[in-house]
Amino acid sequence: MVNKTGKNGVDNGTGKSLKVSTGIPSDAALAEALCRYAREKLTTQQRIERLKVELGYSIKRTKLQALQRKFRTPSVRRPYPPEIVEELVRDKVAQLNDRTKGPETIVKLLADEGNIVPRSLVRSIMHKIDPEGAALRDHSGHFTGRMKKAVDSSSRGLEEV
């Protein structure tokens, strides 16, 4: 049996004429949504679910990855050059002026601005620019908090009679 219309009735999301009839979102809307999901650090499955709920666009993992490549969605696996990341981290640390904020906080603040950077790179830069701050945040060694004073039995009123 020959298909005289040249169409098999299956929509794979690639046809331009299909965009109007099937409700495929515009490229601008998709790019904005994917960048927002990247800033929120959503997993692949969460991104697929949010696209379906927010834009009514039902796709699978392979199509999502193709769209992310097409729109150059920021990713930790495609970071900026180290010099740019170092400048961003220095600016953010100077802006906070608080040595107790660790790399995870800096990564989150940079992601909120649209700069997705790996935590390991931020951590190494922070150790380089402020080693004392890193030592203050280190909880792996000795207890740095307040120590209890030793109390002898005579001060408790337990003197023998």
mmCIF file of C-alpha atoms in Angstrom:
data_model
loop_
_atom_site.group_PDB
_atom_site.id
_atom_site.type_symbol
_atom_site.label_atom_id
_atom_site.label_comp_id
_atom_site.label_asym_id
_atom_site.label_seq_id
_atom_site.Cartn_x
_atom_site.Cartn_y
_atom_site.Cartn_z
ATOM 1 C CA MET A 1 0.000 0.000 0.000
ATOM 2 C CA VAL A 2 1.477 3.337 -1.095
ATOM 3 C CA ASN A 3 1.308 6.487 1.021
ATOM 4 C CA LYS A 4 0.303 9.044 -1.620
ATOM 5 C CA THR A 5 0.353 12.058 0.731
ATOM 6 C CA GLY A 6 3.965 11.460 1.737
ATOM 7 C CA LYS A 7 3.140 11.620 5.422
ATOM 8 C CA ASN A 8 2.967 8.751 7.840
ATOM 9 C CA GLY A 9 0.966 10.588 10.506
ATOM 10 C CA VAL A 10 3.776 10.539 13.065
ATOM 11 C CA ASP A 11 5.040 13.785 14.579
ATOM 12 C CA ASN A 12 8.678 13.676 15.596
ATOM 13 C CA GLY A 13 8.773 17.398 16.443
ATOM 14 C CA THR A 14 10.988 18.437 13.538
ATOM 15 C CA GLY A 15 8.553 19.712 10.901
ATOM 16 C CA LYS A 16 8.016 23.466 10.690
ATOM 17 C CA SER A 17 4.432 23.053 9.559
ATOM 18 C CA LEU A 18 3.793 20.841 12.577
ATOM 19 C CA LYS A 19 4.732 23.547 15.082
ATOM 20 C CA VAL A 20 1.499 25.438 14.608
ATOM 21 C CA SER A 21 -0.790 22.420 14.643
ATOM 22 C CA THR A 22 0.826 20.426 17.471
ATOM 23 C CA GLY A 23 1.618 23.189 19.948
ATOM 24 C CA ILE A 24 5.411 22.982 19.888
ATOM 25 C CA PRO A 25 6.714 26.038 21.755
ATOM 26 C CA SER A 26 8.785 28.676 20.015
ATOM 27 C CA ASP A 27 12.560 28.515 20.083
ATOM 28 C CA ALA A 28 12.748 31.592 22.317
ATOM 29 C CA ALA A 29 10.382 30.070 24.879
ATOM 30 C CA LEU A 30 12.293 26.778 24.863
ATOM 31 C CA ALA A 31 15.683 28.477 25.210
ATOM 32 C CA GLU A 32 14.474 30.631 28.126
ATOM 33 C CA ALA A 33 12.907 27.640 29.899
ATOM 34 C CA LEU A 34 15.996 25.442 29.470
ATOM 35 C CA CYS A 35 18.298 28.178 30.801
ATOM 36 C CA ARG A 36 16.007 28.650 33.794
ATOM 37 C CA TYR A 37 16.053 24.903 34.486
ATOM 38 C CA ALA A 38 19.861 24.918 34.285
ATOM 39 C CA ARG A 39 20.060 27.716 36.870
ATOM 40 C CA GLU A 40 17.762 25.698 39.137
ATOM 41 C CA LYS A 41 20.029 22.635 38.698
ATOM 42 C CA LEU A 42 17.159 20.355 37.718
ATOM 43 C CA THR A 43 17.836 16.774 36.685
ATOM 44 C CA THR A 44 17.061 15.610 33.161
ATOM 45 C CA GLN A 45 13.849 13.909 34.259
ATOM 46 C CA GLN A 46 12.727 17.025 36.177
ATOM 47 C CA ARG A 47 13.395 19.182 33.099
ATOM 48 C CA ILE A 48 11.305 16.864 30.919
ATOM 49 C CA GLU A 49 8.436 16.956 33.418
ATOM 50 C CA ARG A 50 8.573 20.762 33.743
ATOM 51 C CA LEU A 51 8.544 21.194 29.941
ATOM 52 C CA LYS A 52 5.443 19.031 29.795
ATOM 53 C CA VAL A 53 3.673 20.910 32.608
ATOM 54 C CA GLU A 54 4.731 24.486 31.803
ATOM 55 C CA LEU A 55 4.867 24.462 27.993
ATOM 56 C CA GLY A 56 2.809 21.385 27.148
ATOM 57 C CA TYR A 57 5.798 19.941 25.270
ATOM 58 C CA SER A 58 6.249 16.193 25.721
ATOM 59 C CA ILE A 59 9.728 14.968 24.772
ATOM 60 C CA LYS A 60 12.215 12.365 25.884
ATOM 61 C CA ARG A 61 15.833 12.484 27.005
ATOM 62 C CA THR A 62 17.463 12.417 23.551
ATOM 63 C CA LYS A 63 15.354 15.304 22.230
ATOM 64 C CA LEU A 64 16.043 17.298 25.411
ATOM 65 C CA GLN A 65 19.785 16.826 24.980
ATOM 66 C CA ALA A 66 19.561 17.890 21.333
ATOM 67 C CA LEU A 67 17.652 21.044 22.322
ATOM 68 C CA GLN A 68 20.198 21.852 25.030
ATOM 69 C CA ARG A 69 23.012 21.553 22.471
ATOM 70 C CA LYS A 70 21.077 23.634 19.946
ATOM 71 C CA PHE A 71 20.404 26.474 22.402
ATOM 72 C CA ARG A 72 23.815 26.144 24.113
ATOM 73 C CA THR A 73 22.221 25.756 27.522
ATOM 74 C CA PRO A 74 24.828 26.419 30.232
ATOM 75 C CA SER A 75 26.123 23.343 32.003
ATOM 76 C CA VAL A 76 28.724 22.426 34.591
ATOM 77 C CA ARG A 77 30.217 20.089 31.996
ATOM 78 C CA ARG A 78 30.751 23.040 29.632
ATOM 79 C CA PRO A 79 32.286 25.606 31.999
ATOM 80 C CA TYR A 80 33.734 28.984 31.270
ATOM 81 C CA PRO A 81 37.525 29.356 30.963
ATOM 82 C CA PRO A 82 39.254 29.247 34.401
ATOM 83 C CA GLU A 83 40.311 32.918 34.193
ATOM 84 C CA ILE A 84 36.703 34.054 33.823
ATOM 85 C CA VAL A 85 35.525 31.762 36.622
ATOM 86 C CA GLU A 86 38.281 33.085 38.900
ATOM 87 C CA GLU A 87 37.187 36.664 38.218
ATOM 88 C CA LEU A 88 33.533 35.777 38.923
ATOM 89 C CA VAL A 89 34.457 34.032 42.190
ATOM 90 C CA ARG A 90 36.714 36.888 43.328
ATOM 91 C CA ASP A 91 33.957 39.411 42.658
ATOM 92 C CA LYS A 92 31.356 37.332 44.507
ATOM 93 C CA VAL A 93 33.627 36.711 47.532
ATOM 94 C CA ALA A 94 34.494 40.421 47.709
ATOM 95 C CA GLN A 95 30.823 41.346 47.407
ATOM 96 C CA LEU A 96 29.816 39.008 50.261
ATOM 97 C CA ASN A 97 32.719 40.040 52.510
ATOM 98 C CA ASP A 98 31.992 36.986 54.664
ATOM 99 C CA ARG A 99 34.563 34.252 55.111
ATOM 100 C CA THR A 100 32.016 31.757 56.396
ATOM 101 C CA LYS A 101 30.340 31.312 52.996
ATOM 102 C CA GLY A 102 31.628 28.186 51.295
ATOM 103 C CA PRO A 103 31.898 27.073 47.686
ATOM 104 C CA GLU A 104 28.340 25.719 47.545
ATOM 105 C CA THR A 105 26.944 29.154 48.443
ATOM 106 C CA ILE A 106 29.126 30.853 45.829
ATOM 107 C CA VAL A 107 28.071 28.302 43.176
ATOM 108 C CA LYS A 108 24.394 28.901 44.002
ATOM 109 C CA LEU A 109 24.769 32.696 43.858
ATOM 110 C CA LEU A 110 26.611 32.497 40.538
ATOM 111 C CA ALA A 111 23.960 30.135 39.148
ATOM 112 C CA ASP A 112 21.236 32.604 40.135
ATOM 113 C CA GLU A 113 23.002 35.133 37.906
ATOM 114 C CA GLY A 114 23.170 32.626 35.037
ATOM 115 C CA ASN A 115 26.794 31.563 35.479
ATOM 116 C CA ILE A 116 26.895 27.773 35.855
ATOM 117 C CA VAL A 117 30.318 26.734 37.185
ATOM 118 C CA PRO A 118 31.596 23.502 38.748
ATOM 119 C CA ARG A 119 31.856 23.421 42.533
ATOM 120 C CA SER A 120 35.326 21.814 42.419
ATOM 121 C CA LEU A 121 36.711 24.747 40.424
ATOM 122 C CA VAL A 122 35.102 27.291 42.754
ATOM 123 C CA ARG A 123 36.500 25.425 45.764
ATOM 124 C CA SER A 124 40.066 25.434 44.392
ATOM 125 C CA ILE A 125 39.849 29.142 43.531
ATOM 126 C CA MET A 126 38.519 29.982 46.991
ATOM 127 C CA HIS A 127 41.392 28.058 48.610
ATOM 128 C CA LYS A 128 43.825 30.007 46.438
ATOM 129 C CA ILE A 129 42.418 33.495 47.117
ATOM 130 C CA ASP A 130 41.496 33.029 50.791
ATOM 131 C CA PRO A 131 43.224 30.114 52.541
ATOM 132 C CA GLU A 132 42.349 31.474 56.003
ATOM 133 C CA GLY A 133 38.654 31.504 55.127
ATOM 134 C CA ALA A 134 38.893 27.881 54.008
ATOM 135 C CA ALA A 135 40.560 26.988 57.315
ATOM 136 C CA LEU A 136 37.728 28.705 59.212
ATOM 137 C CA ARG A 137 35.144 26.599 57.373
ATOM 138 C CA ASP A 138 37.050 23.328 57.805
ATOM 139 C CA HIS A 139 35.280 21.057 60.269
ATOM 140 C CA SER A 140 37.227 17.904 59.547
ATOM 141 C CA GLY A 141 39.959 18.493 62.087
ATOM 142 C CA HIS A 142 39.722 19.837 65.574
ATOM 143 C CA PHE A 143 36.662 21.167 67.304
ATOM 144 C CA THR A 144 36.893 24.950 67.180
ATOM 145 C CA GLY A 145 33.818 25.734 69.231
ATOM 146 C CA ARG A 146 33.517 26.520 72.894
ATOM 147 C CA MET A 147 34.917 23.846 75.171
ATOM 148 C CA LYS A 148 33.310 22.937 78.489
ATOM 149 C CA LYS A 149 35.349 23.766 81.534
ATOM 150 C CA ALA A 150 36.365 20.961 83.794
ATOM 151 C CA VAL A 151 34.337 21.014 87.014
ATOM 152 C CA ASP A 152 35.650 19.462 90.147
ATOM 153 C CA SER A 153 33.370 17.760 92.684
ATOM 154 C CA SER A 154 33.909 20.404 95.415
ATOM 155 C CA SER A 155 32.273 23.133 93.353
ATOM 156 C CA ARG A 156 29.092 21.122 92.988
ATOM 157 C CA GLY A 157 28.452 20.902 96.665
ATOM 158 C CA LEU A 158 29.401 17.254 96.850
ATOM 159 C CA GLU A 159 31.888 17.676 99.638
ATOM 160 C CA GLU A 160 32.177 14.812 102.036
ATOM 161 C CA VAL A 161 30.885 15.399 105.519
#
